[in-house]
Coordinates of C-alpha atoms and ligand atoms in Angstrom, one line a residue:
Chain X
M1 CA -105.4 8.8 -88.9
P2 CA -104.2 9.7 -92.4
T3 CA -104.0 6.9 -95.0
A4 CA -100.7 5.2 -95.4
A5 CA -98.8 5.6 -98.6
L6 CA -97.1 2.2 -98.1
P7 CA -99.0 -0.9 -97.1
A8 CA -97.7 -2.3 -93.8
E9 CA -96.4 -5.4 -95.7
G10 CA -95.1 -3.4 -98.6
H11 CA -91.4 -3.2 -99.7
L12 CA -89.8 0.2 -98.9
L13 CA -86.7 1.2 -100.9
I14 CA -84.5 3.9 -99.4
V15 CA -81.8 5.4 -101.7
G16 CA -79.0 6.9 -99.8
A17 CA -77.6 5.3 -96.6
G18 CA -77.0 8.5 -94.7
L19 CA -78.7 10.4 -91.8
A20 CA -82.1 11.0 -93.5
G21 CA -82.2 7.4 -94.9
Y22 CA -81.4 5.8 -91.6
H23 CA -84.0 7.9 -89.7
T24 CA -86.7 7.2 -92.3
A25 CA -86.2 3.5 -91.8
R26 CA -86.1 3.8 -88.1
G27 CA -89.3 5.9 -88.2
V28 CA -91.3 3.5 -90.3
R29 CA -90.3 0.6 -88.1
A30 CA -91.1 2.5 -85.0
N31 CA -94.5 3.2 -86.6
G32 CA -95.2 -0.5 -87.0
H33 CA -94.1 -1.2 -90.6
T34 CA -93.6 -5.0 -90.9
G35 CA -92.7 -5.3 -94.7
P36 CA -89.1 -5.4 -96.0
I37 CA -86.9 -2.3 -96.1
T38 CA -83.9 -2.1 -98.4
I39 CA -81.4 0.8 -97.9
F40 CA -79.1 1.4 -100.9
G41 CA -75.7 3.1 -100.1
E42 CA -73.1 3.8 -102.6
E43 CA -70.3 3.9 -99.9
T44 CA -68.9 0.6 -98.7
R45 CA -68.9 1.8 -95.1
P46 CA -71.8 1.3 -92.7
A47 CA -74.0 4.4 -92.5
Y48 CA -72.5 7.1 -90.4
D49 CA -73.1 10.6 -89.1
R50 CA -71.2 13.4 -90.7
P51 CA -70.9 16.4 -88.3
A52 CA -67.8 15.0 -86.6
L53 CA -66.0 14.8 -90.0
S54 CA -64.9 18.5 -89.6
K55 CA -64.4 18.2 -85.9
A56 CA -63.5 15.4 -83.6
Y57 CA -63.0 12.7 -86.4
L58 CA -60.6 15.1 -88.2
T59 CA -58.5 15.6 -85.1
G60 CA -58.5 11.9 -84.4
A61 CA -60.4 12.2 -81.1
V62 CA -63.2 9.9 -82.3
A63 CA -63.0 6.8 -84.6
E64 CA -65.3 5.5 -87.5
E65 CA -67.2 3.2 -85.2
D66 CA -68.1 6.1 -82.9
L67 CA -70.0 7.7 -85.8
L68 CA -72.0 4.8 -87.0
L69 CA -75.8 5.5 -87.1
D70 CA -77.0 2.0 -86.5
D71 CA -76.8 0.7 -82.9
P72 CA -75.0 -2.6 -82.9
E73 CA -76.9 -3.5 -79.7
D74 CA -80.3 -2.7 -81.3
P75 CA -79.8 -2.9 -85.1
L76 CA -82.5 -1.9 -87.5
D77 CA -84.4 -4.7 -89.2
V78 CA -83.4 -3.7 -92.7
T79 CA -81.4 -4.9 -95.6
W80 CA -78.4 -2.7 -96.4
V81 CA -77.2 -2.9 -100.0
S82 CA -73.8 -1.2 -99.7
G83 CA -71.1 -0.2 -102.2
V84 CA -73.4 0.0 -105.2
G85 CA -74.9 3.3 -106.4
V86 CA -78.5 3.7 -107.6
V87 CA -78.4 5.0 -111.1
S88 CA -82.0 5.6 -112.0
L89 CA -85.6 5.7 -110.8
S90 CA -88.5 4.0 -112.4
G91 CA -92.0 5.3 -112.0
N92 CA -94.3 8.1 -113.3
P93 CA -96.9 10.5 -112.0
E94 CA -99.7 8.5 -113.8
G95 CA -98.6 5.3 -111.8
T96 CA -98.3 3.3 -115.1
E97 CA -94.6 2.5 -114.8
T98 CA -93.4 0.0 -112.3
L99 CA -92.0 1.7 -109.2
G100 CA -88.4 0.8 -108.4
V101 CA -84.7 1.6 -108.8
H102 CA -81.8 0.4 -111.0
T103 CA -78.4 -0.1 -109.4
A104 CA -75.1 0.3 -111.0
D105 CA -74.6 -3.5 -111.2
G106 CA -77.5 -3.6 -113.7
R107 CA -80.1 -4.9 -111.4
F108 CA -83.7 -3.7 -111.1
H109 CA -85.2 -3.6 -107.6
P110 CA -89.1 -3.2 -107.6
G111 CA -90.6 -1.6 -104.5
D112 CA -93.9 -0.3 -103.2
A113 CA -92.5 3.1 -102.1
V114 CA -89.2 4.9 -102.7
V115 CA -87.6 7.5 -100.4
I116 CA -84.7 9.5 -101.9
T117 CA -82.1 10.5 -99.3
T118 CA -79.0 10.9 -101.4
G119 CA -77.7 14.0 -99.6
A120 CA -75.3 16.4 -101.3
S121 CA -71.8 16.5 -102.7
A122 CA -69.2 19.1 -101.9
L123 CA -68.5 21.9 -104.4
S124 CA -64.9 22.6 -105.1
L125 CA -63.0 25.4 -106.9
P126 CA -61.9 25.0 -110.5
V127 CA -58.4 23.7 -110.7
A128 CA -56.1 25.7 -112.9
S129 CA -53.1 23.4 -113.1
S130 CA -50.0 25.2 -114.0
E131 CA -47.4 22.4 -114.3
Q132 CA -47.8 19.2 -116.3
G133 CA -48.7 16.1 -114.4
I134 CA -49.5 17.8 -111.2
S135 CA -52.8 16.9 -109.9
A136 CA -54.2 19.3 -107.4
R137 CA -57.6 18.4 -106.1
P138 CA -58.2 20.5 -103.0
Y139 CA -59.5 18.5 -100.0
V140 CA -63.3 18.7 -99.5
L141 CA -65.2 17.5 -96.5
R142 CA -68.4 15.5 -97.2
N143 CA -67.8 11.8 -96.9
M144 CA -65.7 9.9 -94.4
E145 CA -63.3 9.1 -97.2
D146 CA -62.7 12.9 -97.8
A147 CA -62.1 13.4 -94.0
L148 CA -59.9 10.3 -93.8
A149 CA -57.6 11.7 -96.6
L150 CA -57.2 14.9 -94.7
R151 CA -56.8 13.2 -91.4
E152 CA -54.0 11.0 -92.7
T153 CA -52.1 14.0 -94.1
S154 CA -49.7 15.3 -91.5
L155 CA -50.3 19.1 -91.1
Q156 CA -47.4 19.7 -88.7
G157 CA -45.8 23.0 -89.7
L158 CA -47.6 23.2 -93.1
A159 CA -49.4 26.3 -94.5
V160 CA -53.1 25.5 -94.8
A161 CA -55.6 27.6 -96.9
V162 CA -59.3 27.0 -96.2
V163 CA -61.7 28.4 -98.8
G164 CA -65.2 29.2 -97.6
G165 CA -66.8 31.4 -95.0
G166 CA -69.4 29.0 -93.6
F167 CA -69.3 26.9 -90.5
L168 CA -67.7 23.9 -92.2
A169 CA -64.8 26.1 -93.4
L170 CA -64.4 27.7 -90.0
E171 CA -64.5 24.3 -88.2
A172 CA -61.9 22.9 -90.6
A173 CA -59.7 26.0 -89.9
A174 CA -60.0 25.4 -86.1
T175 CA -59.3 21.7 -86.5
C176 CA -56.2 22.2 -88.7
T177 CA -54.9 24.7 -86.1
E178 CA -55.4 22.2 -83.3
R179 CA -53.5 19.6 -85.4
G180 CA -50.4 21.8 -85.5
A181 CA -50.6 23.4 -88.9
G182 CA -47.9 26.0 -89.2
S183 CA -50.4 28.6 -90.5
V184 CA -54.0 28.6 -91.4
T185 CA -55.5 31.2 -93.7
V186 CA -59.2 31.4 -94.3
A187 CA -60.6 32.9 -97.5
A188 CA -64.0 33.7 -96.1
G189 CA -65.2 36.2 -98.7
E190 CA -66.1 38.7 -96.1
Q191 CA -64.4 40.8 -93.5
L192 CA -66.1 39.3 -90.5
P193 CA -66.8 35.5 -91.1
G194 CA -70.5 34.8 -90.9
A195 CA -71.6 38.4 -90.4
R196 CA -73.6 38.6 -93.6
R197 CA -75.9 35.9 -92.3
L198 CA -75.7 36.2 -88.6
G199 CA -74.9 39.8 -87.9
T200 CA -71.8 41.8 -87.0
A201 CA -71.5 40.8 -83.4
V202 CA -71.4 37.1 -84.3
G203 CA -68.8 37.8 -87.0
E204 CA -66.7 39.6 -84.5
A205 CA -67.0 36.8 -82.0
I206 CA -66.0 34.2 -84.6
L207 CA -63.1 36.4 -85.9
S208 CA -61.7 37.1 -82.4
A209 CA -61.8 33.4 -81.4
H210 CA -60.0 32.4 -84.6
Q211 CA -57.5 35.2 -84.4
A212 CA -56.7 34.4 -80.7
H213 CA -55.5 30.9 -82.0
G214 CA -53.5 32.5 -84.8
V215 CA -55.9 31.8 -87.8
Q216 CA -55.5 34.5 -90.4
F217 CA -58.1 35.8 -92.8
A218 CA -57.5 36.7 -96.4
P219 CA -58.9 39.9 -97.9
P220 CA -62.6 39.6 -98.4
A221 CA -62.5 38.8 -102.1
R222 CA -64.1 35.7 -103.8
A223 CA -61.9 32.8 -104.3
Q224 CA -61.9 31.9 -108.0
A225 CA -59.6 28.9 -108.6
V226 CA -56.7 26.8 -107.3
R227 CA -53.5 26.6 -109.2
S228 CA -50.9 24.0 -108.4
C229 CA -47.2 23.4 -109.1
T230 CA -44.5 21.3 -107.6
R231 CA -44.0 23.8 -104.8
G232 CA -47.5 23.7 -103.6
H233 CA -50.8 25.5 -104.3
E234 CA -52.2 28.9 -104.9
V235 CA -55.7 30.1 -104.2
I236 CA -56.5 32.9 -106.7
L237 CA -58.8 35.6 -105.2
A238 CA -61.1 37.8 -107.4
A239 CA -59.0 40.9 -106.5
G240 CA -56.0 39.3 -108.0
E241 CA -54.2 38.3 -104.7
T242 CA -53.2 34.8 -104.1
I243 CA -52.8 32.6 -101.0
T244 CA -49.8 30.2 -101.2
A245 CA -50.4 26.9 -99.2
D246 CA -49.2 23.4 -98.9
V247 CA -52.7 22.1 -98.3
V248 CA -56.0 23.6 -99.6
I249 CA -59.4 22.7 -98.2
C250 CA -62.5 23.8 -100.1
A251 CA -65.6 24.2 -98.0
I252 CA -67.7 26.3 -100.4
G253 CA -71.0 24.6 -100.2
A254 CA -72.7 21.5 -101.5
K255 CA -75.0 20.5 -104.3
P256 CA -77.9 17.9 -104.0
R257 CA -76.9 14.4 -105.3
T258 CA -79.7 14.2 -107.9
E259 CA -77.7 13.6 -111.1
W260 CA -79.1 10.1 -111.2
L261 CA -82.6 11.5 -111.3
L262 CA -82.1 13.7 -114.4
D263 CA -84.0 11.4 -116.6
S264 CA -86.6 10.4 -114.2
A265 CA -90.1 11.8 -113.8
V266 CA -89.4 13.6 -110.5
Q267 CA -89.2 17.4 -110.7
L268 CA -85.9 19.0 -109.7
T269 CA -85.5 22.7 -108.8
S270 CA -84.0 24.8 -111.6
G271 CA -81.3 26.4 -109.4
H272 CA -79.7 23.7 -107.3
G273 CA -81.3 20.6 -108.7
A274 CA -83.0 19.6 -105.5
V275 CA -85.9 17.2 -105.5
M276 CA -89.1 19.2 -105.3
C277 CA -91.5 17.9 -102.6
D278 CA -94.5 19.0 -100.7
D279 CA -94.2 19.5 -96.9
T280 CA -94.7 15.7 -96.3
G281 CA -91.8 15.0 -98.6
A282 CA -94.0 13.7 -101.4
T283 CA -92.7 14.2 -105.0
C284 CA -94.9 14.4 -108.1
I285 CA -94.7 10.5 -108.4
P286 CA -97.1 8.7 -106.1
G287 CA -95.1 6.6 -103.6
V288 CA -91.8 8.6 -104.1
Y289 CA -90.6 10.8 -101.3
A290 CA -87.4 12.8 -100.6
A291 CA -85.8 14.1 -97.4
G292 CA -82.6 15.6 -96.2
D293 CA -80.0 17.6 -98.1
C294 CA -81.1 16.4 -101.5
A295 CA -84.7 17.7 -101.1
Q296 CA -86.4 21.0 -101.3
W297 CA -89.7 21.0 -99.5
A298 CA -92.5 23.5 -100.3
S299 CA -91.8 25.5 -97.2
H300 CA -88.1 25.9 -98.0
S301 CA -88.9 27.8 -101.2
S302 CA -91.1 30.3 -99.3
G303 CA -88.1 31.0 -97.2
L304 CA -89.5 29.3 -94.2
R305 CA -86.7 26.8 -93.6
P306 CA -83.1 26.6 -94.5
V307 CA -81.6 23.7 -96.3
G308 CA -78.7 21.4 -95.2
H309 CA -78.7 21.0 -91.5
W310 CA -78.5 17.9 -89.4
Q311 CA -81.8 18.5 -87.5
E312 CA -83.7 19.2 -90.7
A313 CA -82.7 15.8 -92.1
V314 CA -83.8 14.0 -89.0
E315 CA -87.1 15.8 -88.8
E316 CA -87.9 15.4 -92.4
A317 CA -87.3 11.7 -92.1
A318 CA -89.8 11.5 -89.3
V319 CA -92.4 13.3 -91.4
V320 CA -91.8 11.0 -94.4
A321 CA -92.0 8.0 -92.1
A322 CA -95.4 9.2 -90.8
A323 CA -96.7 9.8 -94.3
L324 CA -95.6 6.3 -95.4
T325 CA -97.2 4.5 -92.4
G326 CA -100.3 6.7 -92.0
A327 CA -99.2 7.9 -88.6
D328 CA -100.2 11.4 -87.4
P329 CA -97.9 13.9 -89.1
V330 CA -95.0 15.1 -87.0
P331 CA -95.1 18.8 -86.5
L332 CA -91.8 20.6 -87.6
Q333 CA -89.8 22.5 -85.0
E334 CA -88.0 25.8 -85.6
P335 CA -84.8 25.3 -87.7
Y336 CA -81.7 24.6 -85.6
F337 CA -78.0 24.2 -86.2
W338 CA -74.8 24.1 -84.1
S339 CA -71.1 24.4 -84.7
D340 CA -68.0 23.8 -82.6
Q341 CA -65.0 26.0 -83.3
F342 CA -62.1 26.0 -80.7
D343 CA -63.9 26.7 -77.4
L344 CA -66.9 28.3 -79.1
R345 CA -70.1 26.2 -79.2
I346 CA -72.4 28.1 -81.5
Q347 CA -76.1 27.3 -81.7
G348 CA -78.6 29.1 -83.7
A349 CA -82.4 28.5 -84.0
G350 CA -85.3 30.0 -85.8
R351 CA -85.8 31.8 -89.1
I352 CA -82.6 33.9 -88.7
H353 CA -82.4 34.5 -92.5
L354 CA -85.6 36.4 -92.5
A355 CA -84.6 38.8 -89.8
D356 CA -83.7 42.4 -90.4
E357 CA -82.9 43.4 -86.8
V358 CA -80.1 41.8 -84.7
T359 CA -79.9 42.6 -81.0
V360 CA -77.2 41.6 -78.6
V361 CA -79.1 40.5 -75.5
D362 CA -76.2 39.5 -73.4
G363 CA -72.4 38.9 -73.5
T364 CA -69.8 40.4 -75.8
P365 CA -68.1 39.1 -79.0
Q366 CA -64.7 38.9 -77.2
E367 CA -65.8 36.8 -74.2
G368 CA -67.2 33.7 -75.9
N369 CA -70.7 34.2 -74.3
L370 CA -72.6 36.1 -76.8
L371 CA -76.5 35.9 -77.0
V372 CA -78.2 37.4 -79.9
H373 CA -81.8 37.8 -80.9
Y374 CA -83.1 38.2 -84.4
A375 CA -86.4 40.0 -85.3
R376 CA -88.4 41.3 -88.2
G377 CA -90.9 44.1 -87.7
G378 CA -90.5 43.8 -83.9
Q379 CA -91.3 40.1 -83.9
N380 CA -88.6 37.7 -82.5
L381 CA -87.7 35.2 -85.1
G382 CA -84.6 33.6 -83.9
I383 CA -81.7 33.3 -81.4
L384 CA -78.1 32.5 -81.5
G385 CA -75.9 31.7 -78.5
I386 CA -72.2 31.1 -78.1
N387 CA -71.7 28.8 -75.2
R388 CA -75.3 29.5 -74.1
L389 CA -76.8 26.1 -74.2
R390 CA -79.5 26.7 -71.6
D391 CA -80.7 29.9 -73.2
V392 CA -80.9 28.5 -76.8
T393 CA -82.6 25.2 -75.5
R394 CA -85.2 27.2 -73.6
W395 CA -85.9 29.4 -76.7
R396 CA -86.3 26.4 -78.9
K397 CA -88.5 24.4 -76.5
Q398 CA -90.8 27.2 -75.8
R399 CA -91.5 27.8 -79.4
R400 CA -91.9 24.2 -80.5
I401 CA -95.1 22.8 -81.6
R402 CA -95.7 19.9 -79.3
P403 CA -94.4 16.7 -80.9
A404 CA -97.0 14.2 -82.0
Q405 CA -97.5 11.0 -79.9
L406 CA -95.1 9.3 -82.4
H407 CA -92.1 10.7 -80.6
S408 CA -93.2 10.7 -77.0
P409 CA -91.6 8.1 -74.7
A410 CA -95.2 7.2 -73.8
A411 CA -94.6 3.8 -72.6
E412 CA -92.4 5.0 -69.8
H413 CA -94.0 8.3 -68.9
P414 CA -97.4 9.4 -70.3
M415 CA -97.1 12.9 -71.9
T416 CA -98.6 15.7 -69.9
V417 CA -99.5 18.7 -72.0
G418 CA -98.6 22.2 -71.0
S419 CA -96.6 21.5 -67.8
H420 CA -93.4 23.1 -68.9
P421 CA -92.2 26.3 -67.3
T422 CA -92.4 29.7 -69.0
A423 CA -89.4 32.0 -69.1
A424 CA -91.0 34.1 -66.4
E425 CA -91.1 31.2 -64.0
T426 CA -87.5 30.1 -64.5
A427 CA -84.5 31.9 -63.1
P428 CA -81.0 31.2 -64.2
T429 CA -79.0 29.0 -61.9
A430 CA -75.3 28.4 -61.8
A431 CA -74.1 26.2 -64.6
Chain F
M1 CA -71.0 6.9 -49.0
S2 CA -73.1 10.0 -49.7
F3 CA -72.0 13.6 -49.9
K4 CA -73.8 16.9 -49.9
A5 CA -74.1 18.0 -53.6
C6 CA -76.1 21.2 -53.1
S7 CA -78.9 22.6 -51.1
L8 CA -82.5 22.7 -52.3
Q9 CA -82.2 26.4 -52.5
D10 CA -79.7 26.1 -55.2
L11 CA -82.2 24.4 -57.4
T12 CA -84.7 25.9 -59.8
P13 CA -87.8 23.8 -60.7
G14 CA -87.5 22.5 -64.2
E15 CA -83.8 23.0 -64.4
G16 CA -80.6 21.2 -63.8
L17 CA -77.5 22.2 -61.7
R18 CA -74.1 20.9 -62.7
I19 CA -71.9 19.7 -59.9
D20 CA -68.3 19.5 -61.1
S21 CA -66.6 18.8 -57.7
V22 CA -66.9 15.1 -58.7
S23 CA -65.5 13.6 -61.8
P24 CA -67.1 13.0 -64.1
P25 CA -69.5 15.8 -63.1
I26 CA -73.1 15.1 -62.2
A27 CA -76.4 17.1 -62.7
I28 CA -79.0 17.5 -60.0
F29 CA -82.5 18.2 -61.2
L30 CA -85.6 19.6 -59.4
T31 CA -88.7 18.7 -61.5
E32 CA -91.8 20.9 -61.7
E33 CA -93.4 18.1 -59.7
G34 CA -91.0 18.6 -56.9
T35 CA -88.9 15.5 -57.2
V36 CA -85.0 15.6 -57.1
H37 CA -82.8 13.5 -59.3
A38 CA -79.1 13.0 -59.9
I39 CA -77.6 11.7 -63.1
D40 CA -74.3 12.0 -64.9
D41 CA -74.0 15.5 -66.4
T42 CA -72.2 14.6 -69.6
C43 CA -74.4 13.4 -72.5
T44 CA -73.2 9.9 -73.8
H45 CA -73.2 11.2 -77.5
Q46 CA -70.9 14.2 -77.2
D47 CA -69.5 16.5 -74.6
A48 CA -72.6 18.5 -73.7
S49 CA -73.9 19.3 -70.2
L50 CA -77.2 17.8 -69.5
A51 CA -77.8 20.3 -66.7
A52 CA -78.4 22.9 -69.4
G53 CA -81.1 20.7 -71.1
W54 CA -84.9 20.7 -71.2
V55 CA -86.7 18.9 -68.4
E56 CA -90.2 17.6 -69.0
D57 CA -92.0 14.5 -67.9
C58 CA -89.1 13.4 -65.7
R59 CA -86.8 13.4 -68.6
V60 CA -84.0 15.7 -69.8
E61 CA -83.4 16.5 -73.4
C62 CA -79.8 17.0 -74.3
P63 CA -79.2 20.7 -75.2
L64 CA -77.3 19.8 -78.3
H65 CA -79.2 17.1 -80.2
E66 CA -82.4 15.2 -79.8
S67 CA -81.7 12.5 -77.3
T68 CA -83.6 12.5 -74.0
F69 CA -82.7 10.6 -70.8
S70 CA -85.0 9.5 -68.1
L71 CA -84.2 11.1 -64.8
R72 CA -85.4 8.0 -63.0
T73 CA -83.6 5.3 -64.9
G74 CA -81.0 7.1 -67.1
A75 CA -82.3 5.3 -70.2
V76 CA -82.0 7.1 -73.5
D77 CA -85.1 7.2 -75.8
Q78 CA -83.7 8.0 -79.3
P79 CA -80.5 8.7 -81.3
P80 CA -78.0 10.2 -81.7
A81 CA -77.1 9.0 -78.2
K82 CA -77.2 5.2 -77.9
K83 CA -76.3 4.7 -74.2
G84 CA -78.0 5.8 -71.1
V85 CA -76.4 7.8 -68.3
R86 CA -75.8 6.7 -64.8
V87 CA -78.4 7.5 -62.1
H88 CA -77.1 8.4 -58.7
T89 CA -79.1 7.9 -55.4
V90 CA -80.5 11.1 -53.9
E91 CA -81.6 11.5 -50.3
L92 CA -82.9 14.8 -48.8
D93 CA -81.8 15.8 -45.3
G94 CA -83.7 19.0 -44.6
D95 CA -82.5 21.3 -47.4
D96 CA -79.4 19.3 -48.0
V97 CA -79.3 17.3 -51.2
L98 CA -77.2 14.2 -50.4
V99 CA -76.0 12.1 -53.3
E100 CA -74.5 8.6 -53.4
L101 CA -72.6 8.0 -56.6
S102 CA -73.3 5.0 -58.7
Q103 CA -70.6 2.4 -58.7
D104 CA -71.2 1.6 -62.4
A105 CA -68.7 2.7 -65.1
P106 CA -69.9 5.9 -66.7
N107 CA -70.9 6.0 -70.3
L108 CA -68.7 8.9 -71.4
P109 CA -69.0 10.0 -75.0
P110 CA -66.1 9.0 -77.4
G111 CA -63.2 11.2 -77.1
V112 CA -64.0 12.4 -73.5
K113 CA -61.8 11.2 -70.7
I114 CA -62.2 11.9 -67.1
Ligands
FAD501 C1 -68.3 17.6 -92.6 C2 -69.7 18.0 -92.3 C3 -70.0 18.6 -91.0 C4 -71.2 18.9 -90.6 N1 -71.5 19.5 -89.4 C5 -72.8 19.9 -89.1 C6 -73.0 20.5 -87.8 O1 -72.1 20.8 -87.1 N2 -74.3 20.9 -87.6 C7 -75.4 20.6 -88.4 O2 -76.5 21.0 -88.1 N3 -75.2 20.0 -89.6 C8 -73.8 19.6 -89.9 N4 -73.6 19.0 -91.2 C9 -74.8 18.7 -92.1 C10 -75.4 17.4 -91.9 O3 -74.4 16.4 -91.6 C11 -76.3 17.0 -93.1 O4 -77.3 17.9 -93.1 C12 -76.8 15.6 -93.1 O5 -75.7 14.7 -93.2 C13 -77.8 15.4 -94.2 O6 -78.2 14.1 -94.2 P1 -78.7 13.4 -95.6 O7 -79.1 12.0 -95.2 O8 -79.6 14.2 -96.4 O9 -77.4 13.3 -96.5 P2 -76.0 12.4 -96.2 O10 -75.8 12.3 -94.8 O11 -75.0 13.0 -97.1 O12 -76.4 11.0 -96.8 C14 -76.6 10.7 -98.2 C15 -76.0 9.3 -98.5 O13 -76.5 8.9 -99.8 C16 -75.4 8.3 -100.4 N5 -75.7 8.4 -101.9 C17 -75.6 9.5 -102.7 N6 -76.0 9.3 -103.9 C18 -76.3 7.9 -104.0 C19 -76.8 7.0 -105.0 N7 -77.0 7.5 -106.2 N8 -77.0 5.7 -104.7 C20 -76.7 5.2 -103.4 N9 -76.3 6.1 -102.4 C21 -76.1 7.3 -102.7 C22 -74.2 9.1 -100.0 O14 -73.0 8.3 -100.2 C23 -74.5 9.3 -98.6 O15 -73.9 8.3 -97.7 C24 -72.3 18.7 -91.5 C25 -72.1 18.0 -92.7 C26 -70.8 17.7 -93.2 C27 -70.6 17.0 -94.4
FES502 S1 -74.5 15.6 -77.4 FE1 -76.3 14.9 -76.5 S2 -77.5 14.1 -78.1 FE2 -75.6 14.8 -79.0

């Protein structure tokens, strides 16, 4: 057993009441930590899960309480400090400065270990306001407050412009269409949305599904700014064209929420300002860890893992929890993401960004059943399926490193190693 | 009252088969160990078909996120799903897989209606 970074009775401080923060707390409790846990969250709402904010929450199909992370029937034994942001971190690599955090209300909270899980904030386009007194913040989608603002805006018959070519932008475009927008135009920055990262066939599949529902795509030029006047907004593209819209949504990426760490001793990456960590989440300050969207672990920078997906935040939290409690380290699985757009359920797994060959294994871009493999030097590195849940699940599970005991439902069913079928033994059945 | 959900021949060891002639749909699993189980097909977290999930140690892992459900009790082990699924009674009559549906209310995910 590795040594625990946090004594079992010690006080754990978690900064950021989001997905990674919740799962870190859950993990250390599951590993037997008995000391106090305090989770600081700057939002006043109870901690919630974000993926639905661009999907079912935005259409109104699910409510806030459906997205809460903590289970009201089995709540975590933690103290939530909500509605107050953490403004600085105390502690140094030499261990001579008291470990703890300062909150915006001026209080200092000492602790025996600190986990940084402050996530990221949405980037937006510069606003070039053309008429006096017109404020024209485009909508973004990161917090529930952002999504609520958009959800409460009637889109019926309005012209919506979505800036961004990633899944968040495409999900927003699909949701606005479903909500009855008069027109939806996506400035994706490329001819086939997603093709640069995922290959032409996937780009074609996404394009054809969106076009079938009337979504339009702007010429593939970079969006530079939003200009607003009393009549509405204009998205200005690099080539000089503009998209006129009543509602503009920016989904052009996110930036780690680490501004509060600028004066601290933790190291931030020069590019994005993410917290630099080793592959257990440890920073250069003993007892200080980071996980989720705000963190860059060593293996990310060697190109091994992408940044900013749900599963990654959950997995990193489990690794940090193991390091804190001295439990056996949890092996990491292949990276995984999913996205829902109209009737496409897209799932990708593996190190797709390293691949240089893309092969369509089955299906076609037009039928909503595409299955694509990614390889480099003949070695299969990743998979992407559209409405291919069984295929993607099988690929992921057969490549996984077996989970440590930590996550096995051992009490109910003891783990048996090596009993799962290989691809050769399983034949597809009707689904 | 039980009904014939499928035949043993329709099942592949280690996989699930979705039966959507009933509402909400159910999933029949044949484990590697040779046991047959029936549970609700729809994950309690979101609308995903558990029949497409990964079966191991008499549990099925949802094909979308990380939750796994016991094929014996329907209990869920970890988030994001919070509630378990219903388990239906299975009886084998020769090759026929007979299922008697649970009388409990299903734990359908938010936003999903029968
Ligand atoms: C709209 C949307 C849709 C998504 N859809 C998908 C999807 O379909 N599939 C997928 O794989 N991933 C998806 N993701 C990504 C996934 O949700 C994130 O990777 C995940 O939320 C990261 O978790 P986190 O804990 O690192 O950050 P967060 O969940 O952002 O949590 C960070 C928390 O810290 C708080 N905080 C920040 N600074 C401070 C401070 N100084 N003091 C106190 N509190 C602070 C924030 O308010 C926030 O609540 C989506 C993300 C968004 C925003
Ligand atoms: S849909 Fe099953 S765990 Fe999320």
